[in-house]
XYZ file of N, CA and C in Angstrom:
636
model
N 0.828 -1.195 0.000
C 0.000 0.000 0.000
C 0.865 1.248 0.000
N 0.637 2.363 -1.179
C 1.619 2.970 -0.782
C 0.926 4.566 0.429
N 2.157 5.397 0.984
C 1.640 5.911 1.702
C 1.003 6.969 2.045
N 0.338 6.550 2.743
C -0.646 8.371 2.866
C -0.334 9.903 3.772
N 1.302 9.216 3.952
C 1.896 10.678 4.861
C 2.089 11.754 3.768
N 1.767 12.585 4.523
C 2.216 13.697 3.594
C 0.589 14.213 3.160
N -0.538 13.437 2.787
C -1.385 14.110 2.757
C -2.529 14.465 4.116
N -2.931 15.253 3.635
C -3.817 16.180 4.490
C -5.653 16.456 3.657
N -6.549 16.844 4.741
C -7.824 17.142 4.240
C -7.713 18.051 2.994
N -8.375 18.131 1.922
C -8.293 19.153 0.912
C -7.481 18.703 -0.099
N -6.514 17.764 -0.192
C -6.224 17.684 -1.362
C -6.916 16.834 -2.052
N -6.251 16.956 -3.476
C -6.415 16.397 -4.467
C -6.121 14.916 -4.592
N -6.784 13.657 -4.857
C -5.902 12.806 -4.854
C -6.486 11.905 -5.843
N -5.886 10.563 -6.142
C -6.717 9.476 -6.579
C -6.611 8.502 -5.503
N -7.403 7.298 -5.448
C -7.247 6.671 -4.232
C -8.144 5.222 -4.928
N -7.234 4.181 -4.987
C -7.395 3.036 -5.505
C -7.667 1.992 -4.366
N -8.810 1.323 -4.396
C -9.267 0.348 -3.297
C -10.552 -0.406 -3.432
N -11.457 -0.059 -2.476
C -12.797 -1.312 -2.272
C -13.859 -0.330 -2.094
N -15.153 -0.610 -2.990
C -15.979 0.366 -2.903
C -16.891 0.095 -1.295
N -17.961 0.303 -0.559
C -19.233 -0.346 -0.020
C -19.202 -1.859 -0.111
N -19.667 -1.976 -1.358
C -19.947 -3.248 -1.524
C -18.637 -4.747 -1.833
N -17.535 -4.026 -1.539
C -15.894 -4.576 -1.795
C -15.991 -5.138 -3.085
N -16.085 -3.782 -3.867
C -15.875 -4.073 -5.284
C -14.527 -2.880 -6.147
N -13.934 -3.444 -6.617
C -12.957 -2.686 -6.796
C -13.154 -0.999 -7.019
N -12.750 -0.326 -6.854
C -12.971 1.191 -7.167
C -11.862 1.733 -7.422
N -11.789 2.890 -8.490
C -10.749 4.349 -8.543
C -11.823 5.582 -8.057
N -11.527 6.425 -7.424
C -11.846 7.648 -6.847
C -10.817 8.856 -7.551
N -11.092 9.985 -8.336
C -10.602 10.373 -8.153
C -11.183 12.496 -7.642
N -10.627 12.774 -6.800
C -11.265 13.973 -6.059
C -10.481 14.901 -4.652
N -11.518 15.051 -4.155
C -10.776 15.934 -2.624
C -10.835 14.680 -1.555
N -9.634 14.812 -0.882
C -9.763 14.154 0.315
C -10.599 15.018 1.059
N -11.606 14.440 1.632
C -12.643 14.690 2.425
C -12.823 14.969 4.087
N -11.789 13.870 4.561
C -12.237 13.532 6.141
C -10.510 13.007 6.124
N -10.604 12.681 7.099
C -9.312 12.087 7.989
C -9.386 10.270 7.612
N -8.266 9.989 7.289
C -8.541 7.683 7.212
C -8.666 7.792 8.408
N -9.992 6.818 8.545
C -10.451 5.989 9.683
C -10.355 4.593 9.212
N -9.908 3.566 10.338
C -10.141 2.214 10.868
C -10.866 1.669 10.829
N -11.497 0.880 9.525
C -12.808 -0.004 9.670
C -12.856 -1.271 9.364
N -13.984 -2.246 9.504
C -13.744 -3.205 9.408
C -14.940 -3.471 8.222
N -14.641 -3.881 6.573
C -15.354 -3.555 5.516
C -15.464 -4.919 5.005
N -15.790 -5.419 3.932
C -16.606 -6.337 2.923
C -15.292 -6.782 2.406
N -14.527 -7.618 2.158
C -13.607 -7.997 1.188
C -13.768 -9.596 0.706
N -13.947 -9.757 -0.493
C -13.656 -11.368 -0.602
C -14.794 -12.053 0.023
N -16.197 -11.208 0.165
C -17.157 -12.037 0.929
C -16.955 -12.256 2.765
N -15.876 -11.703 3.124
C -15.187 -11.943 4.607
C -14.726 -10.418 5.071
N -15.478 -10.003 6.333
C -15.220 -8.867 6.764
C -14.093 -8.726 7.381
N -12.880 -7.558 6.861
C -11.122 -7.395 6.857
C -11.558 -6.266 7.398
N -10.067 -6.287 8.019
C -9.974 -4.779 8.856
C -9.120 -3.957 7.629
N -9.586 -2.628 7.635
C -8.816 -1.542 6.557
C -8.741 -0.045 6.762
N -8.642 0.501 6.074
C -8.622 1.952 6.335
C -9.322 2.755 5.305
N -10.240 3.224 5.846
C -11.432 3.817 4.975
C -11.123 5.742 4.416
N -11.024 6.025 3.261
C -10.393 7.200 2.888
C -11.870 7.587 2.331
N -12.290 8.835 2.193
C -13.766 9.134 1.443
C -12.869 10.789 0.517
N -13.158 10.269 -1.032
C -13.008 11.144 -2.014
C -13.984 11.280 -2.507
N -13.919 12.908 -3.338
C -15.095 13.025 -3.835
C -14.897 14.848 -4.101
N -16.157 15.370 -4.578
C -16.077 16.695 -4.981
C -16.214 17.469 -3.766
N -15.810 18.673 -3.692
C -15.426 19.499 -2.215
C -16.555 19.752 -1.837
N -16.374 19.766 -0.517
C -18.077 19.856 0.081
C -19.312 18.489 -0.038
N -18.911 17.322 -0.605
C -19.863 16.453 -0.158
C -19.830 15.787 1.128
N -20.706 15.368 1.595
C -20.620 14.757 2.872
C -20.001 13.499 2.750
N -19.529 13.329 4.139
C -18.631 11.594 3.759
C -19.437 10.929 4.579
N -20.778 11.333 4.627
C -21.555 9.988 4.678
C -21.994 9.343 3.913
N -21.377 9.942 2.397
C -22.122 9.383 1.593
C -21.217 7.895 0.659
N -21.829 7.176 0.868
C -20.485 6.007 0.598
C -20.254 6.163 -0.925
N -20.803 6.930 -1.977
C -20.179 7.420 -3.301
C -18.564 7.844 -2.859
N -18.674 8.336 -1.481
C -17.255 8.422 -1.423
C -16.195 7.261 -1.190
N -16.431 6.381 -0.353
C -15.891 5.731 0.366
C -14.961 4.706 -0.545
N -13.463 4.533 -0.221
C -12.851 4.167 -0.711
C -11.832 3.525 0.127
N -12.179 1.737 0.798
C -10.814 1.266 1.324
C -9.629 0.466 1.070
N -8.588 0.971 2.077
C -7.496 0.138 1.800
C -7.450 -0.649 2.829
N -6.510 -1.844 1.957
C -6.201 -2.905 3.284
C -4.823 -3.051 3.539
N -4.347 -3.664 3.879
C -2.721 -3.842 4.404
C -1.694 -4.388 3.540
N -2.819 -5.262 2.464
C -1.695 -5.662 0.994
C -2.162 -5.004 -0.139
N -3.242 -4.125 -0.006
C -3.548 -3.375 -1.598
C -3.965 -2.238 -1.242
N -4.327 -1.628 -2.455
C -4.929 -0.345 -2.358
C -4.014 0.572 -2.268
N -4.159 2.377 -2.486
C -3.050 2.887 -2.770
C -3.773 4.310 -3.036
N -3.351 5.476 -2.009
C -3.678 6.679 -2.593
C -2.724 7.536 -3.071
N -2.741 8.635 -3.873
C -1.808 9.656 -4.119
C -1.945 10.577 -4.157
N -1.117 11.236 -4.722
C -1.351 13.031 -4.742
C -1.217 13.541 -6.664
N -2.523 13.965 -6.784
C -2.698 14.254 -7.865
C -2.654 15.794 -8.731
N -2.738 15.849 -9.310
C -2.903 17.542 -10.255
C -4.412 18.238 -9.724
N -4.718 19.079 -9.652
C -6.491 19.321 -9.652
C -6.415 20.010 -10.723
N -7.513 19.013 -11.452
C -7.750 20.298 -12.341
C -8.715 21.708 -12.188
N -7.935 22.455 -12.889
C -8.508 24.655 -12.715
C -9.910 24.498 -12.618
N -10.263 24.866 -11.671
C -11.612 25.235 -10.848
C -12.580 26.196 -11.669
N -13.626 25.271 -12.102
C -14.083 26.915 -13.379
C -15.725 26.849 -12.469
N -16.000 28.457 -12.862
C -17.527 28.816 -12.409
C -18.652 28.072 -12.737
N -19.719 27.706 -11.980
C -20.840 26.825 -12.537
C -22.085 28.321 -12.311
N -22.960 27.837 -13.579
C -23.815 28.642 -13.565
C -25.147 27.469 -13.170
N -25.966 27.172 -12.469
C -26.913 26.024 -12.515
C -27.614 25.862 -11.257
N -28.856 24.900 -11.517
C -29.591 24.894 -10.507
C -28.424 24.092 -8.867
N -29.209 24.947 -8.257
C -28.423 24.755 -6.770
C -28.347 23.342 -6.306
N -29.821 22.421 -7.382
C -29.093 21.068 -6.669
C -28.177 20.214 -7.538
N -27.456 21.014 -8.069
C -25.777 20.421 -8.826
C -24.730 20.340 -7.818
N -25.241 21.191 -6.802
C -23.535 21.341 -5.793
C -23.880 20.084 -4.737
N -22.231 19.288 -4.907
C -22.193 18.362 -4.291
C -22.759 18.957 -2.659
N -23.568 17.225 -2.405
C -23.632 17.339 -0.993
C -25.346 18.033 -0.457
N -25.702 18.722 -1.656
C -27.201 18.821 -1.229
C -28.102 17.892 -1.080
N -28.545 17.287 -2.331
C -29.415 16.394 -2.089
C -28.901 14.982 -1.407
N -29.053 15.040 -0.022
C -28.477 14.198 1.148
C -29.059 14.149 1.758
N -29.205 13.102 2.668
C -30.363 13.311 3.697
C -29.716 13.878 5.056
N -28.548 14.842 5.012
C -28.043 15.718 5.706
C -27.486 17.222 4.861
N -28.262 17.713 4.443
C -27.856 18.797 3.358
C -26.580 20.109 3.718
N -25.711 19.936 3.281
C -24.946 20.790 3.829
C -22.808 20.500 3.186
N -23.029 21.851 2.224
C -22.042 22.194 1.488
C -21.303 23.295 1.796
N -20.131 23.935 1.806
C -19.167 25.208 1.490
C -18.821 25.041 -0.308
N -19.519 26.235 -0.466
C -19.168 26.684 -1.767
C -18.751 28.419 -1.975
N -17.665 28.781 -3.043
C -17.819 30.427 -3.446
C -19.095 30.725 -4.025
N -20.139 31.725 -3.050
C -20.984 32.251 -4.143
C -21.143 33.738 -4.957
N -21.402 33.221 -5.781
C -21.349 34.629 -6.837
C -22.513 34.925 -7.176
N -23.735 34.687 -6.898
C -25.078 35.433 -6.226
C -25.737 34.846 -7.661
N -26.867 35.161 -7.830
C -28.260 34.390 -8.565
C -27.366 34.170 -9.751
N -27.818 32.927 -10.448
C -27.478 32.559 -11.832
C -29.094 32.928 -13.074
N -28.366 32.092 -13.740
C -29.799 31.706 -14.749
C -29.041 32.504 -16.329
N -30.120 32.231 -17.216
C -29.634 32.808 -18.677
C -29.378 34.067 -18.700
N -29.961 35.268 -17.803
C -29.193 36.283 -17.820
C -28.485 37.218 -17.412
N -27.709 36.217 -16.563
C -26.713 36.077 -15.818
C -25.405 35.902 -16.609
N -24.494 36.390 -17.237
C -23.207 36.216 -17.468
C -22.095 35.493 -16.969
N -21.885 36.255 -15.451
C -21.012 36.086 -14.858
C -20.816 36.047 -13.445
N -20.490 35.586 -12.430
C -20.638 35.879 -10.895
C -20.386 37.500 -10.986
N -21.252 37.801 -9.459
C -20.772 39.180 -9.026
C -20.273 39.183 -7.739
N -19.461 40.154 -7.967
C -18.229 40.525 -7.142
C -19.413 41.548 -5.402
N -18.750 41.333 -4.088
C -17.790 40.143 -4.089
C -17.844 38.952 -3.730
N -17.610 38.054 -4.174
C -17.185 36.568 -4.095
C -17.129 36.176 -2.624
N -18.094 35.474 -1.887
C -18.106 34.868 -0.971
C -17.957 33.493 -0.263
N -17.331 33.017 0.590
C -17.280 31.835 0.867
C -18.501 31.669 1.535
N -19.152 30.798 1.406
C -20.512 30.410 2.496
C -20.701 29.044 2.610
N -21.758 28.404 3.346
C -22.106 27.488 3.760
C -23.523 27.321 3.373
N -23.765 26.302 2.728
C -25.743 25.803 1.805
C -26.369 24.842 3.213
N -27.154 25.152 3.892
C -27.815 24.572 4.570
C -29.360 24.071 4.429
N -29.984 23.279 5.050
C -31.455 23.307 4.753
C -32.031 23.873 5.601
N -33.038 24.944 5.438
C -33.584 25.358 6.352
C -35.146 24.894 6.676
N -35.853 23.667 6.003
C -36.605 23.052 6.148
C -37.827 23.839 4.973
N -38.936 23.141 4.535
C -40.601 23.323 4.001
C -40.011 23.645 2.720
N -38.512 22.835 2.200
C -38.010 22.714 0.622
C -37.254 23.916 0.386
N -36.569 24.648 1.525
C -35.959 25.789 1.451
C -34.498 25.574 2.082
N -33.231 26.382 0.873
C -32.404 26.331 1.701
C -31.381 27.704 1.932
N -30.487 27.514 2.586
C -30.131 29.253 3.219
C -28.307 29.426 2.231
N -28.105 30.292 2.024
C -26.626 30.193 1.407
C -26.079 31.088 2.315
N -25.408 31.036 3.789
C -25.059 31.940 4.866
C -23.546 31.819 4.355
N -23.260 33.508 4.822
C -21.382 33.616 4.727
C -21.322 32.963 5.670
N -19.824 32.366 5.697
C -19.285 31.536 6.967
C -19.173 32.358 7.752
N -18.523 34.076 7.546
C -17.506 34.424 8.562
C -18.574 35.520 9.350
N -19.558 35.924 8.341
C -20.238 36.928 9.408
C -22.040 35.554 9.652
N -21.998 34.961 8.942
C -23.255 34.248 9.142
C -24.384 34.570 8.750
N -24.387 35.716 7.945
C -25.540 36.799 7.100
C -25.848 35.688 5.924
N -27.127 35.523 5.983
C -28.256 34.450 4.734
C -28.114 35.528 4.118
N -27.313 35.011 3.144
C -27.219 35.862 1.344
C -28.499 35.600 0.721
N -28.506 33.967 0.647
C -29.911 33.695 -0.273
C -31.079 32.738 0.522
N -31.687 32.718 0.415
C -32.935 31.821 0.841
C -33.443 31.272 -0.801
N -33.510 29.892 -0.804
C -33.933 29.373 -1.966
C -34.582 28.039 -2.075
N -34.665 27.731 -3.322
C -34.796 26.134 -3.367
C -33.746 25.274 -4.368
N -34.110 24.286 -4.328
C -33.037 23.464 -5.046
C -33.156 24.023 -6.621
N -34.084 24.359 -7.182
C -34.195 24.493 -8.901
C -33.590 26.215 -8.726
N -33.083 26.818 -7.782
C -32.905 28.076 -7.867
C -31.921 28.192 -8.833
N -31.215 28.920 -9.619
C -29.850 29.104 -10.170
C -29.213 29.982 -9.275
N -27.797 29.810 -9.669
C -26.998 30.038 -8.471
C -25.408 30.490 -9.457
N -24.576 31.152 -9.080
C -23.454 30.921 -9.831
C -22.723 30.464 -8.110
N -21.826 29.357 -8.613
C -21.114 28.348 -7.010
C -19.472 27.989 -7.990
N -18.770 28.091 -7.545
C -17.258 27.354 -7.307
C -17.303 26.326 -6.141
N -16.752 25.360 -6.290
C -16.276 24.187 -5.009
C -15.343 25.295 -4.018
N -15.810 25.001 -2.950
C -14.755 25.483 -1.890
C -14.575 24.418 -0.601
N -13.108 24.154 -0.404
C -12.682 23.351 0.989
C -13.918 23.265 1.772
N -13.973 21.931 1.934
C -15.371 21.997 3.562
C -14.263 21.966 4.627
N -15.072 22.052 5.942
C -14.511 21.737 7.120
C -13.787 20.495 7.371
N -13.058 20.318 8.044
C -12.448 18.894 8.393
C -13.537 17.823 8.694
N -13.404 16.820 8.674
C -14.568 15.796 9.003
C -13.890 14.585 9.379
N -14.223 13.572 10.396
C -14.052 12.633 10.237
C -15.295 11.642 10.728
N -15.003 10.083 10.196
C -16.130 9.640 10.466
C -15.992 8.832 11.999
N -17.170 7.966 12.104
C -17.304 7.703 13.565
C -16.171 6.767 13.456
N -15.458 6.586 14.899
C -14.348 5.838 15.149
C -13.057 6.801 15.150
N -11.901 5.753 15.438
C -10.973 6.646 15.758
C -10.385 7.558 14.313
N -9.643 8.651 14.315
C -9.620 9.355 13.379
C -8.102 10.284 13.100
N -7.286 8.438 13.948
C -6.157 9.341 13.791
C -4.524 8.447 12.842
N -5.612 7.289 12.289
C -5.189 6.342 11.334
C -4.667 6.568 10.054
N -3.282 6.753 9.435
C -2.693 6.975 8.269
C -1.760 5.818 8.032
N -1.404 5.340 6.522
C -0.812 3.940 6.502
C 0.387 4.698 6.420
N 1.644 3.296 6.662
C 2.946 3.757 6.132
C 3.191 2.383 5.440
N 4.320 2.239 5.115
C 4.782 1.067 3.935
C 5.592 0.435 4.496
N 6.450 0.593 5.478
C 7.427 -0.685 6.256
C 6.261 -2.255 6.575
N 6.258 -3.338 6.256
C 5.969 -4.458 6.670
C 6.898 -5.028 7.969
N 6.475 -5.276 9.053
C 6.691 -5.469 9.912
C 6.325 -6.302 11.205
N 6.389 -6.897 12.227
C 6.160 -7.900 13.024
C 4.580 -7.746 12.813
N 4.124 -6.848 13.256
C 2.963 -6.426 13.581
C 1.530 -6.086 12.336
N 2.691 -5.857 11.193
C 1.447 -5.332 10.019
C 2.183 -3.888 9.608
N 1.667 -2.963 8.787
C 1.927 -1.702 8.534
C 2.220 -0.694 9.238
N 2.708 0.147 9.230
C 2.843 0.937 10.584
C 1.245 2.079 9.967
N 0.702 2.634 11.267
C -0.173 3.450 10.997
C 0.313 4.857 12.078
N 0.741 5.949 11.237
C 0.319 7.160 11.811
C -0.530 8.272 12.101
N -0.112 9.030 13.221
C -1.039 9.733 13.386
C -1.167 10.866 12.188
N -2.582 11.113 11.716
C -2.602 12.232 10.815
C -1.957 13.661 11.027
N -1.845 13.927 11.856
C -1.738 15.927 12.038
C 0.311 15.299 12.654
N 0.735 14.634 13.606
C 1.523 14.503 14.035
C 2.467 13.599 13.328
N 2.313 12.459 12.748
C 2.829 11.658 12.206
C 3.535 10.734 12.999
N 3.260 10.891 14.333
C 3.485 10.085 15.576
C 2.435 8.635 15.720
N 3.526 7.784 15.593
C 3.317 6.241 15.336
C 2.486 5.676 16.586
N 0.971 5.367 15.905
C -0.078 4.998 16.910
C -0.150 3.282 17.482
N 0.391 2.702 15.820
C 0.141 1.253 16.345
C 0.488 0.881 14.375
N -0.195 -0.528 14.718
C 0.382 -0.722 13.317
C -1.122 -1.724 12.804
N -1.037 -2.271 10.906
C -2.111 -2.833 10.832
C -1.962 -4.087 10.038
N -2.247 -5.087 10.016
C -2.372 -6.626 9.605
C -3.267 -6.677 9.249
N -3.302 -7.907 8.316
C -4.421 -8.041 7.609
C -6.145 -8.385 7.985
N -5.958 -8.593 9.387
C -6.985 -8.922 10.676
C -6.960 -7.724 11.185
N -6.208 -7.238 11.988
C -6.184 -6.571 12.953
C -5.427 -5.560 13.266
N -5.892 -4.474 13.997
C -5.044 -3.304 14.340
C -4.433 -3.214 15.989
N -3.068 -3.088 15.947
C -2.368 -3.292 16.958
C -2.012 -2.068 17.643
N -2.883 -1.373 18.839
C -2.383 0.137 19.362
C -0.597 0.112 19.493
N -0.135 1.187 19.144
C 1.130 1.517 19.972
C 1.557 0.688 20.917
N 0.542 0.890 22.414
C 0.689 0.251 23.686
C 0.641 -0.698 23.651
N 0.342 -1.803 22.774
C 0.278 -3.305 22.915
C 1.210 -4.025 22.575
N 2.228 -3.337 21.904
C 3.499 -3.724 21.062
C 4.534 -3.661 21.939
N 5.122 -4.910 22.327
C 5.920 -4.868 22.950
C 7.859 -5.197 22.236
């Protein structure tokens, strides 16, 4: 497996592994959330692995369109090119991450779209798409929290992808592979520190503390 030091939430990557249903997958998109530790579908026999969720910026990683794992002898993420970020003019439910049954995106907005609409207008805001319930949803700046728009999903909109928040999913969330093979399995570090938590086998994950 090769390794996942060095990356961080927000990038770009491809990420080769096991879909949901442990069927082969390529992903290629934003790292989403932090690798978490799970125990997934492989070969008909549930393996312990490390679950990475890619996908377009701002979708939720609950959504297993993202979900992409590795195990201790395959799978493999990297660091890729992104390609140049261009303006969308279109109805609001194009931006990843709305239609969810948890609605909620960071996108740049550049205020109402539609045919006669050209171009975003200035200035260019980062915000947050929430639902605000009865088929309505709110486009609030992040930094002052002021509802720019109140809308619905068929609204037009001009949106750019923008970084979501960090995320991780349930379980521990501080699991990154490394590539030494060793007594124990892979070594796994910590994400933000790179301080060695424990390591992982093809069964099982071994804390730090248990390794004697």
């Amino acid at each position: 497996m090769k390794t996942l030091a060095g990356l961080k939430v927000g990038d770009y990557v491809t990420a080769t592994g096991a879909d949901a249903r442990g069927h082969g997958v390529t992903r290629t998109g934003t790292l989403l959330a932090l690798p978490t530790e799970v125990t997934a579908t492989r070969s008909g026999a549930r393996t312990k692995g490390v679950r990475v969720c890619v996908g377009a910026a701002g979708t939720n990683v609950k959504e297993r369109s993202t979900w992409t794992t590795l195990f201790s002898d395959s799978g493999a993420v990297e660091l890729v090119k992104e390609p140049e970020a261009a303006w969308t003019n279109s109805e609001l439910r194009a931006v990843p991450g709305i239609k969810t049954s948890d609605p909620r995106a960071r996108i740049y907005f550049g205020g109402k779209g539609g045919k006669r609409s050209s171009e975003p207008k200035e200035p260019v805001t980062l915000t947050e798409v929430t639902y605000a319930g009865e088929g309505r949803y709110e486009v609030r700046d992040v930094d002052t929290s002021e509802v720019l728009l109140s809308c619905a999903l068929q609204s037009q909109i001009w949106w750019l992808p923008a970084p979501g928040e960090p995320e991780g999913l349930e379980g521990s969330d501080l699991q990154e592979q490394g590539v030494t093979e060793g007594k124990y399995g892979t070594p796994v570090h910590h994400v933000r520190t790179r301080e060695l938590v424990g390591y992982l086998s093809s069964d099982k994950f071994t804390p730090i503390e248990d390794v004697h």
